Short mmCIF file of C-alpha atoms and ligand atoms in Angstrom, two decimals:
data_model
loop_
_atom_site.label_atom_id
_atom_site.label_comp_id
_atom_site.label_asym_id
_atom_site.label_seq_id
_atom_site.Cartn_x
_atom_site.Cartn_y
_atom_site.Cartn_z
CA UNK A 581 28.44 -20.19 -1.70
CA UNK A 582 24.82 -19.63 -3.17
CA UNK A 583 25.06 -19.66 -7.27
CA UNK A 584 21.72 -21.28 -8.26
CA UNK A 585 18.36 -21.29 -6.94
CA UNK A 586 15.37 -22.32 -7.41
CA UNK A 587 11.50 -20.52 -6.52
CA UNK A 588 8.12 -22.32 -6.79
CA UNK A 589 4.78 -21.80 -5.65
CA UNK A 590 2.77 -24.27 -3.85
CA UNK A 591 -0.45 -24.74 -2.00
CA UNK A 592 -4.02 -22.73 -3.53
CA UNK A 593 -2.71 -19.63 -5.57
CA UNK A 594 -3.17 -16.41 -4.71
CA UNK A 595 -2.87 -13.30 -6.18
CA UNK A 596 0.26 -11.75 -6.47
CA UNK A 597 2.08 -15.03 -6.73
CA UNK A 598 3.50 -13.46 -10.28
CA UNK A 599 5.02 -10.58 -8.67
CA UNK A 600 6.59 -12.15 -6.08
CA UNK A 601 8.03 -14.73 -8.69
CA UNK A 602 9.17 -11.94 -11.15
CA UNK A 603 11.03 -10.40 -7.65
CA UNK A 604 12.96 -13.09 -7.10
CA UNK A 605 14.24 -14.08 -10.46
CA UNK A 606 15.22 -10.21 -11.10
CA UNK A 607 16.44 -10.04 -7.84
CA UNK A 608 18.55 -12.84 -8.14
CA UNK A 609 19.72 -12.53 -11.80
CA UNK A 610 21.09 -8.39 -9.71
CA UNK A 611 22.73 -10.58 -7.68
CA UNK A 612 24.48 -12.76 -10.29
CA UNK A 613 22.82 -15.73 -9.44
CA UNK A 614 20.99 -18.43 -12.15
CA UNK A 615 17.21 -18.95 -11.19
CA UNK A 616 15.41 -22.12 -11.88
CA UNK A 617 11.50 -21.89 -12.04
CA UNK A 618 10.05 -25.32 -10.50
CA UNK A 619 6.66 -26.35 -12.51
CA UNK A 620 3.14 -27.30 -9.85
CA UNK A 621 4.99 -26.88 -6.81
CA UNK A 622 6.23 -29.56 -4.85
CA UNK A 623 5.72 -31.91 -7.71
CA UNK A 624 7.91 -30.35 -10.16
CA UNK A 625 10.82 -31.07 -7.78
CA UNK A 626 9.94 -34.86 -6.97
CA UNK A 627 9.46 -35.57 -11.31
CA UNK A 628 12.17 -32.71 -12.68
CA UNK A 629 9.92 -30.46 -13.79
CA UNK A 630 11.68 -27.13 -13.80
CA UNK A 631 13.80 -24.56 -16.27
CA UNK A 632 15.85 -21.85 -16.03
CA UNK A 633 15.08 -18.28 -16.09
CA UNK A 634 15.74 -15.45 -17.29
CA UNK A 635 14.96 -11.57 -17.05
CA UNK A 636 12.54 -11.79 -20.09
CA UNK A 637 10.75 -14.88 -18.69
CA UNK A 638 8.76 -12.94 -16.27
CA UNK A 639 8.23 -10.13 -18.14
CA UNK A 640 4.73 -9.20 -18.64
CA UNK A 641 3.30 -10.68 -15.50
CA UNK A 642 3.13 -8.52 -12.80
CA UNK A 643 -0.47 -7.68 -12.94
CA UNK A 644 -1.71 -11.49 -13.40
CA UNK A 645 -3.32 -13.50 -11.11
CA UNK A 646 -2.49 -17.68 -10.29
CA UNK A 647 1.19 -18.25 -11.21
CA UNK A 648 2.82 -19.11 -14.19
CA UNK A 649 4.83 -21.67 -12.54
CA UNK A 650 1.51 -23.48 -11.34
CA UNK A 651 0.50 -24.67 -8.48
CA UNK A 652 -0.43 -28.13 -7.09
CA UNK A 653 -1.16 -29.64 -3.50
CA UNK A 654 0.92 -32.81 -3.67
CA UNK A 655 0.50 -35.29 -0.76
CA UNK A 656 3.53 -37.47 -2.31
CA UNK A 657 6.17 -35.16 -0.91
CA UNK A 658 4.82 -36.03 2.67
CA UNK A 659 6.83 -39.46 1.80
CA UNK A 660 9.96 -40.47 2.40
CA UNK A 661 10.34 -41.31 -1.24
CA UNK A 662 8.46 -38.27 -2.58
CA UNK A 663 10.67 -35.97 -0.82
CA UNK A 664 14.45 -38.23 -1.18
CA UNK A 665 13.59 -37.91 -5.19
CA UNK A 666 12.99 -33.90 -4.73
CA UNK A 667 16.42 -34.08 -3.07
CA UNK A 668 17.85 -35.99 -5.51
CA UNK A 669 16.48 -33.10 -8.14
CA UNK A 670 18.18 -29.89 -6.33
CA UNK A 671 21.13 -32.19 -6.40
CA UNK A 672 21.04 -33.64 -9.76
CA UNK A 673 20.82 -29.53 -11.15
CA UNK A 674 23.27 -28.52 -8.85
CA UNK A 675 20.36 -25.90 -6.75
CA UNK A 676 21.84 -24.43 -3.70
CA UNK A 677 18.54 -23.13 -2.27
CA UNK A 678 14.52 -23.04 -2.45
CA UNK A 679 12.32 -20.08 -2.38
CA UNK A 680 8.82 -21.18 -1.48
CA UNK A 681 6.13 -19.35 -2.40
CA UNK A 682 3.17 -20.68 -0.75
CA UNK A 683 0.74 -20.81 2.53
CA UNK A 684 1.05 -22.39 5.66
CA UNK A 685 1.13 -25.80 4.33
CA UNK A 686 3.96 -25.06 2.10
CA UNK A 687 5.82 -23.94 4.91
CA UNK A 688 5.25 -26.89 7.06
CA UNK A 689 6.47 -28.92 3.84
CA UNK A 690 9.24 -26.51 3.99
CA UNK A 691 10.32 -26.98 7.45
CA UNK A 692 10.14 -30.74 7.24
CA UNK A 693 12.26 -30.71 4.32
CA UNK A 694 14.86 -28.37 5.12
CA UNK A 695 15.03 -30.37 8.93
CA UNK A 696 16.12 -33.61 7.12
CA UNK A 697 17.93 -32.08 4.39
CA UNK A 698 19.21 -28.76 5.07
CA UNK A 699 18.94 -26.81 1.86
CA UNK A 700 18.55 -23.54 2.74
CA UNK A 701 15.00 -22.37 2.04
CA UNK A 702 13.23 -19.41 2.87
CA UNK A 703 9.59 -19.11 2.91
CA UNK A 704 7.58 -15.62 0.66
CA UNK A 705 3.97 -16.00 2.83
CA UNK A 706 1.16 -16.09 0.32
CA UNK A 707 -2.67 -17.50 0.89
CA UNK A 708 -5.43 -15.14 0.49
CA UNK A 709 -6.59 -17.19 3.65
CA UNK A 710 -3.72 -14.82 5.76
CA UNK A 711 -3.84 -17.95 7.88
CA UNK A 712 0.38 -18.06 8.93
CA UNK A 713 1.43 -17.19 12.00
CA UNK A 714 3.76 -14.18 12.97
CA UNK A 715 2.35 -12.42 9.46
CA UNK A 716 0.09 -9.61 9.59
CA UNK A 717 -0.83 -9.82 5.90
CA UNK A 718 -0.24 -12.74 3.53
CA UNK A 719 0.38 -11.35 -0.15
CA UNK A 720 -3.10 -12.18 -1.89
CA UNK A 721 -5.02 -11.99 1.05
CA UNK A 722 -6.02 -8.03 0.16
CA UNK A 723 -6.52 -8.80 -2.66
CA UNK A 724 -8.83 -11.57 -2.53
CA UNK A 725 -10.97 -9.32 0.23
CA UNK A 726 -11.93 -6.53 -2.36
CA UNK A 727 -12.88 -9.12 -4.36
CA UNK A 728 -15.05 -10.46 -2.13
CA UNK A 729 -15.94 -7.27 -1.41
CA UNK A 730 -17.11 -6.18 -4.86
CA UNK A 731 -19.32 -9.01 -5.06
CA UNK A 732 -21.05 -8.01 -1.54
CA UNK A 733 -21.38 -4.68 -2.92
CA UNK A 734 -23.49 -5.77 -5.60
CA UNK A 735 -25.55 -8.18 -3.64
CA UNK A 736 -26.11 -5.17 -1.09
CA UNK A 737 -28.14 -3.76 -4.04
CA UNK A 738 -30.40 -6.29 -5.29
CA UNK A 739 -30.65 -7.43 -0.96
CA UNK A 740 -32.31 -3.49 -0.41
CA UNK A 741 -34.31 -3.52 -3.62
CA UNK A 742 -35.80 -7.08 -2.82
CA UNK A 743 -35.76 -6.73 0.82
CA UNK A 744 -34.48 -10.15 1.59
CA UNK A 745 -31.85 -11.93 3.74
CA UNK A 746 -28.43 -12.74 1.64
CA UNK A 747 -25.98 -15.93 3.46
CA UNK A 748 -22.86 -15.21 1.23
CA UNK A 749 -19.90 -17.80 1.49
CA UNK A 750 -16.64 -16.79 1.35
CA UNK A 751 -13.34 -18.86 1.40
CA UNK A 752 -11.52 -20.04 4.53
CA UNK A 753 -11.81 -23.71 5.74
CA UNK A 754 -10.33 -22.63 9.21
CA UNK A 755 -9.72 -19.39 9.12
CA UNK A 756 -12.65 -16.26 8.99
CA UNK A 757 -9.54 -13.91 8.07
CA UNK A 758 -11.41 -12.91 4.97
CA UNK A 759 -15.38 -13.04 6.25
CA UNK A 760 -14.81 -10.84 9.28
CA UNK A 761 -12.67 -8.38 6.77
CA UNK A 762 -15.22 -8.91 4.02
CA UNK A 763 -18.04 -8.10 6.75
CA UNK A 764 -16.81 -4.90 8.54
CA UNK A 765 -15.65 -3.30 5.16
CA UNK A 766 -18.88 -4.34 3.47
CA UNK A 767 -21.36 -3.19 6.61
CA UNK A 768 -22.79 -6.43 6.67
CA UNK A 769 -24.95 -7.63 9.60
CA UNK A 770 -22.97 -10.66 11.13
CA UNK A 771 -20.30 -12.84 10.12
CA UNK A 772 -19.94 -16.81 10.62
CA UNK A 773 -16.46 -18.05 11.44
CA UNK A 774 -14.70 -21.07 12.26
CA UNK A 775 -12.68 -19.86 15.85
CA UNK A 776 -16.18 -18.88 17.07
CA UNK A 777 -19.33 -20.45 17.87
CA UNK A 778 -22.47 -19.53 16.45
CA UNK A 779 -26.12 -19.28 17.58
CA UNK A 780 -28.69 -19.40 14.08
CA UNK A 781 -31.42 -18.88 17.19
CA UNK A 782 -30.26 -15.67 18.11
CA UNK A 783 -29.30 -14.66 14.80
CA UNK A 784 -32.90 -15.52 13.65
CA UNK A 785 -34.05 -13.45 16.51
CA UNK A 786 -32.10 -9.99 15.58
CA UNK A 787 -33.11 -10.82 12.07
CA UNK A 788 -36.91 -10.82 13.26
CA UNK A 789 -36.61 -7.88 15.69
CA UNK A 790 -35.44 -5.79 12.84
CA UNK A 791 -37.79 -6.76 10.61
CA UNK A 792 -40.10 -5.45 13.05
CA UNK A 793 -38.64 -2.12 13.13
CA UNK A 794 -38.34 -2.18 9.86
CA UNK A 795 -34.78 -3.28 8.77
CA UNK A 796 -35.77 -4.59 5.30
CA UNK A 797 -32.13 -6.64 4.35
CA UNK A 798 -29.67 -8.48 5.81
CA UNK A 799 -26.08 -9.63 4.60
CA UNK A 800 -24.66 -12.31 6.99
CA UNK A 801 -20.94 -13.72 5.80
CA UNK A 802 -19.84 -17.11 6.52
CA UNK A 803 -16.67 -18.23 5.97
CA UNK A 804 -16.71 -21.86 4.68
CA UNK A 805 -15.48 -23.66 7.35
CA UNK A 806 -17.91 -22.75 9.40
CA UNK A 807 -20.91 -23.75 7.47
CA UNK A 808 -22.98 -23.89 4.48
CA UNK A 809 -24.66 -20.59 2.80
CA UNK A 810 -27.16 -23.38 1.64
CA UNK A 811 -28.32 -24.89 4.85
CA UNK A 812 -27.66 -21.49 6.82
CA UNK A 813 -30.01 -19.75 4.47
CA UNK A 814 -32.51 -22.35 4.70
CA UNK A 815 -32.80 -22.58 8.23
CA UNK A 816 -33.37 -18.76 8.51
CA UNK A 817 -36.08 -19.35 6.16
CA UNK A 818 -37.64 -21.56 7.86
CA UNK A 819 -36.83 -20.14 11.47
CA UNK A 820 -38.09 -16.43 10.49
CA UNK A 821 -40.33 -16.91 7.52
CA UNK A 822 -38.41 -14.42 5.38
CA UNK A 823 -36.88 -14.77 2.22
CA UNK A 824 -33.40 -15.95 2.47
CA UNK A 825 -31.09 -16.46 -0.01
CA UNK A 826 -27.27 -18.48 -0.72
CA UNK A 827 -24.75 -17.10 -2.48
CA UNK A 828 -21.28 -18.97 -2.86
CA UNK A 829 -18.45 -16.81 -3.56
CA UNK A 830 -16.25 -19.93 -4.26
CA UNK A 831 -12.71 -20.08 -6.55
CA UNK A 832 -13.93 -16.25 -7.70
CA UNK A 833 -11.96 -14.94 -4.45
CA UNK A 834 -9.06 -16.61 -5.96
CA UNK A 835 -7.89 -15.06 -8.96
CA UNK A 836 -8.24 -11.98 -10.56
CA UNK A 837 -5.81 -8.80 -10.79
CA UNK A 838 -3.33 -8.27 -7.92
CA UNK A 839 -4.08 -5.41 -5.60
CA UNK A 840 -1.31 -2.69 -5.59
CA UNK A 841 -0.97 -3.83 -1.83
CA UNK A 842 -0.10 -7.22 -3.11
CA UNK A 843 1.77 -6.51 -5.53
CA UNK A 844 4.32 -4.53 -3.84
CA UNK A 845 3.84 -6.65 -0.84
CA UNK A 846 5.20 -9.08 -3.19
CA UNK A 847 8.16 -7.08 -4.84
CA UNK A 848 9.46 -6.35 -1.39
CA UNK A 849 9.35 -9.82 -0.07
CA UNK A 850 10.66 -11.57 -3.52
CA UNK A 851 13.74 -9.24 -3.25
CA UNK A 852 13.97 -10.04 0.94
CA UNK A 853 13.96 -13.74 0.45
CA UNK A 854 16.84 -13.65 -2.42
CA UNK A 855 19.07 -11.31 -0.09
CA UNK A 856 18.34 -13.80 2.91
CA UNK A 857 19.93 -16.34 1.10
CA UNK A 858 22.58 -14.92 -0.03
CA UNK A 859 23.10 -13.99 3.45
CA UNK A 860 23.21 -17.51 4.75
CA UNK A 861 19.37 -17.70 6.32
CA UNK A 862 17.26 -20.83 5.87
CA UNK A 863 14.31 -21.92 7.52
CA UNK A 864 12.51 -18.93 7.64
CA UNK A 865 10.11 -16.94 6.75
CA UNK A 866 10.18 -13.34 5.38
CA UNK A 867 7.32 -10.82 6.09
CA UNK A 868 6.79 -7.22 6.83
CA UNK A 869 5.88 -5.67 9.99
CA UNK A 870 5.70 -2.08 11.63
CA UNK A 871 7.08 -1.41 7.27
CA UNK A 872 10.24 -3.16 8.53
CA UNK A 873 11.18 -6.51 6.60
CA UNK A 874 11.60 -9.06 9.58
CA UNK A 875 12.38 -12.76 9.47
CA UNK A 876 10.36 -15.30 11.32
CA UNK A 877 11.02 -18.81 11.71
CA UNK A 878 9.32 -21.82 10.00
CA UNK A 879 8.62 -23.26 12.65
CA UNK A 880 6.85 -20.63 14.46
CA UNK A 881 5.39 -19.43 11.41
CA UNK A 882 3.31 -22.86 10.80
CA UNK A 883 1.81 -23.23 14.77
CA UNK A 884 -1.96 -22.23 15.06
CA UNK A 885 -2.63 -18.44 14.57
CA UNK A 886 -4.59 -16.49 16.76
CA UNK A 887 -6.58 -13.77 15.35
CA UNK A 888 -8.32 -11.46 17.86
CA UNK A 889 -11.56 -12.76 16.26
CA UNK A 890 -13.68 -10.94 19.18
CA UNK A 891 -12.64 -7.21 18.67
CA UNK A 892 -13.72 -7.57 14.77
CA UNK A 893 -16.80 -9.00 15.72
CA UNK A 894 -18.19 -6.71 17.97
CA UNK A 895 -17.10 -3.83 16.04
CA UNK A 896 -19.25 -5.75 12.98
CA UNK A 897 -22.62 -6.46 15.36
CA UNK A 898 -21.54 -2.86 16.55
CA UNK A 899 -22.01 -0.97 13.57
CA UNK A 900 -24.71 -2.51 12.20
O1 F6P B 653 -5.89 -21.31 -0.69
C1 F6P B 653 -6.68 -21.35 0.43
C2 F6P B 653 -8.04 -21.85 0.04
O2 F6P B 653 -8.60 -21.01 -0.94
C3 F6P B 653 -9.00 -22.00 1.21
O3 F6P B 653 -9.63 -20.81 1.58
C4 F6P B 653 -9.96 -23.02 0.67
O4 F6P B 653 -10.58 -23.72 1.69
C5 F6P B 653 -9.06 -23.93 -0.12
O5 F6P B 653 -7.97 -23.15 -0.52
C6 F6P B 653 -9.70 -24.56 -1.31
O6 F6P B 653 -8.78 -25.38 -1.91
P1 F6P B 653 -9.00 -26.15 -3.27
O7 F6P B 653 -9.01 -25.11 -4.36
O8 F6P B 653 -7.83 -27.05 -3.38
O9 F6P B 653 -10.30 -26.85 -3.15
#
């Protein structure tokens, strides 16, 4: 029988991490269980760093971004040891079973750990990079697109007034979840991505032919992964002879206020992954789809996903 757990967040933050911890610990405190909050991740587990919560302990948070238990990437608990002295912590304060808050790295961590261990752990997807399979929407990922988006918006202005050619980087080492969004809501010109290949000819070429007919700006969005607002907007430069200029949206995309998508994203799915436990689950994954709360497994959850890059692509080039 379940009587303590323990929730952490893991992998980059995203926003909306708060909500979904305050979920769980007032979910679980309902439920008569004792919540312990586990301090950057997987490393609070391998060196002890945790404490118990209470009701009052996430009060106040709901509307912050990051997490207030922190967040780390910690290669040591792909070790044996790293991950036998996390064990050895659930143990030691008598934890029954994990919620991980986290991306599709934390899951795979997850999945490994629960595989030689078996303490029940469920999974709350979070990543603004929306990059885990089965999931429609990762909490944080809306989030960090109107972000993104409000910063496009802007350079849309000063791009018409000065009639020039904007490259703006946005965040995604293999995924263009967030450019392609970022690009159709924003009406931007084209989008760079990682799952498909570019052509900077025939881009320069477009760019040139509308110049002609007197298209005076361009906003082209490229996730990072795919390349480098730098060099990109250099080469156009230099290929077209217009004024081209970088913009690197960076760690902005990151934090900030939860979305009210997010957040309740994250109220729903903190209070799913409490009742799975005490229901017996582990291994999986909570999420939301067709507004039903579904479980998926880890394991499917952390294999390659597929996004039907093509359809928001043409729709982008389409529009413009
Ligand atoms: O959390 C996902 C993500 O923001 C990716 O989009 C990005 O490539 C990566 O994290 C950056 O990680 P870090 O902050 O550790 O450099």
């Amino acid at each position: 029988m379940i009587k303590r757990i323990a929730v952490l967040t893991t992998g980059g933050d995203a926003p909306g991490m708060n909500a979904a911890i305050r979920a769980v610990v007032r979910c679980a405190i309902n439920n008569k269980l004792e919540v312990m909050g586990v301090f950057r991740g997987w490393w609070g587990l391998i060196n002890e760093e945790l404490k118990l919560l209470d009701h009052h302990s996430v009060s106040g948070i709901i509307n912050l971004g990051g997490t207030i238990l922190k967040t780390a990437r910690c290669p040591e608990f792909q070790t044996v040891e790293g991950q036998n002295r996390a064990y050895q912590t659930l143990k030691k304060n008598s934890i029954d079973g994990l919620v991980i808050i986290g991306g599709g790295g934390s899951f795979r961590a997850a999945h490994e750990f629960y595989k030689k261990y078996k303490v029940p752990c469920i999974g709350i997807p979070a990543s603004i990079d929306n990059d885990i399979n089965g999931i429609d929407v990762t909490i944080g990922s809306d989030t960090a697109i109107n972000t993104a988006l409000a910063a496009i918006d802007n350079i849309r202005d000063t791009a018409t007034s000065m009639e020039r050619i904007f490259v703006v980087e946005v965040m995604g080492r293999e995924s263009g979840y967030i450019a392609l969004q970022v690009a159709l809501a924003g009406g931007c010109e084209d989008a760079i991505i990682p799952e498909r290949r570019f052509d900077l000819e025939s881009i320069c070429h477009d760019i040139v032919e509308g110049n002609l007919r007197g298209k005076i700006s361009w906003i082209i969005v490229v996730a990072e992964g795919a390349g480098s607002a730098f060099d990109i907007a250099k080469k156009i430069t230099e290929m077209t002879g217009l004024e081209s200029r970088p913009v690197v949206l960076g760690h902005i995309q990151r934090g900030g206020r939860p979305s009210a998508f997010s957040r309740t994203q994250a109220a729903t799915l903190g209070e799913a992954a409490v009742e799975c436990l005490l229901q017996g689950e582990s291994d999986k994954a909570v999420t939301i789809k067709d507004g039903k709360i579904i479980l998926i497994d880890l394991e499917f959850a952390i294999t390659k996903k597929k996004l039907d890059v093509d359809s928001w692509y043409n729709l982008i080039r389409v529009l413009t």
